[in-house]
């Protein structure tokens, strides 16, 4: 006797894409690898050590919190790897390794584990870790070293191997020994903000300037972002509108006073805006889901970034702009929900 057919009632989604979370996360890692490779070529073994230590600490921290919460290992979803790589790329290449480990632990603990793990974090974990060490170690996180310095594959930047709980040494004398040209110890953003010097756009596009480990080559970051967008593994509207919001805001001030304020292209190519726009602001968990919400969220990040850069005490504002955007996402989603067909608007 044949079985009677059964009907299964399930909630949405009813149609599934070929890519799951693991596949998407793994491809994000693929998109980041060329940027990591360039970082190592640019800053040498100190950058390599920073990438390894921060990423490994994120993985170990993730495993620790899995064990403490009685959950199976979640290392296979690649999210902790992405957190480690992104966090390392937001830090100076000579950042002391023990401080990088602290940033990684805090990022996973406060950014992921406290909220329940992957998909439940309210804010970007890498930026949570970065924000913590910016407050805890303000001198170390603003100590910059030149790109492509002599001997970068045979010696560490002096600050890299600073023993735990000790202040890193100064790098002024070391910089004068390993570089031929004078190095001011400032990033393009700092040079523009405090000295009125605008770095050549091509240098920022190709990545021949000082800066955080993974933010210098705008071209490579753009290539990685476009790869993910082409594979539909990120919402391309978010990074594009972040950059548009920053460019338009910068353009307004540039038209008011082109001597005092930088041009829009400089704003887009400098600092961590490109990395933040393509790989952090586009985080599926921390960004809105409604079409109008995406527009508001992305433009808000771009505008806040420029406002902090131009009028704040810090040279960079991407980190705080994205964290504020993450925090505002639930409210943005709530106020931009489309009206259900046939439903009467409030007050009518």
mmCIF file of C-alpha atoms in Angstrom, residues 10 20 53 63 68 77 225:
data_model
loop_
_atom_site.group_PDB
_atom_site.id
_atom_site.type_symbol
_atom_site.label_atom_id
_atom_site.label_comp_id
_atom_site.label_asym_id
_atom_site.label_seq_id
_atom_site.Cartn_x
_atom_site.Cartn_y
_atom_site.Cartn_z
ATOM 1 C CA UNK A 10 7.211 25.947 6.621
ATOM 2 C CA UNK A 20 25.138 29.662 2.510
ATOM 3 C CA UNK A 53 48.660 37.031 16.023
ATOM 4 C CA UNK A 63 36.780 28.585 20.590
ATOM 5 C CA UNK A 68 32.266 28.188 28.013
ATOM 6 C CA UNK A 77 31.954 29.475 9.641
ATOM 7 C CA UNK A 225 34.764 44.648 -2.880
#
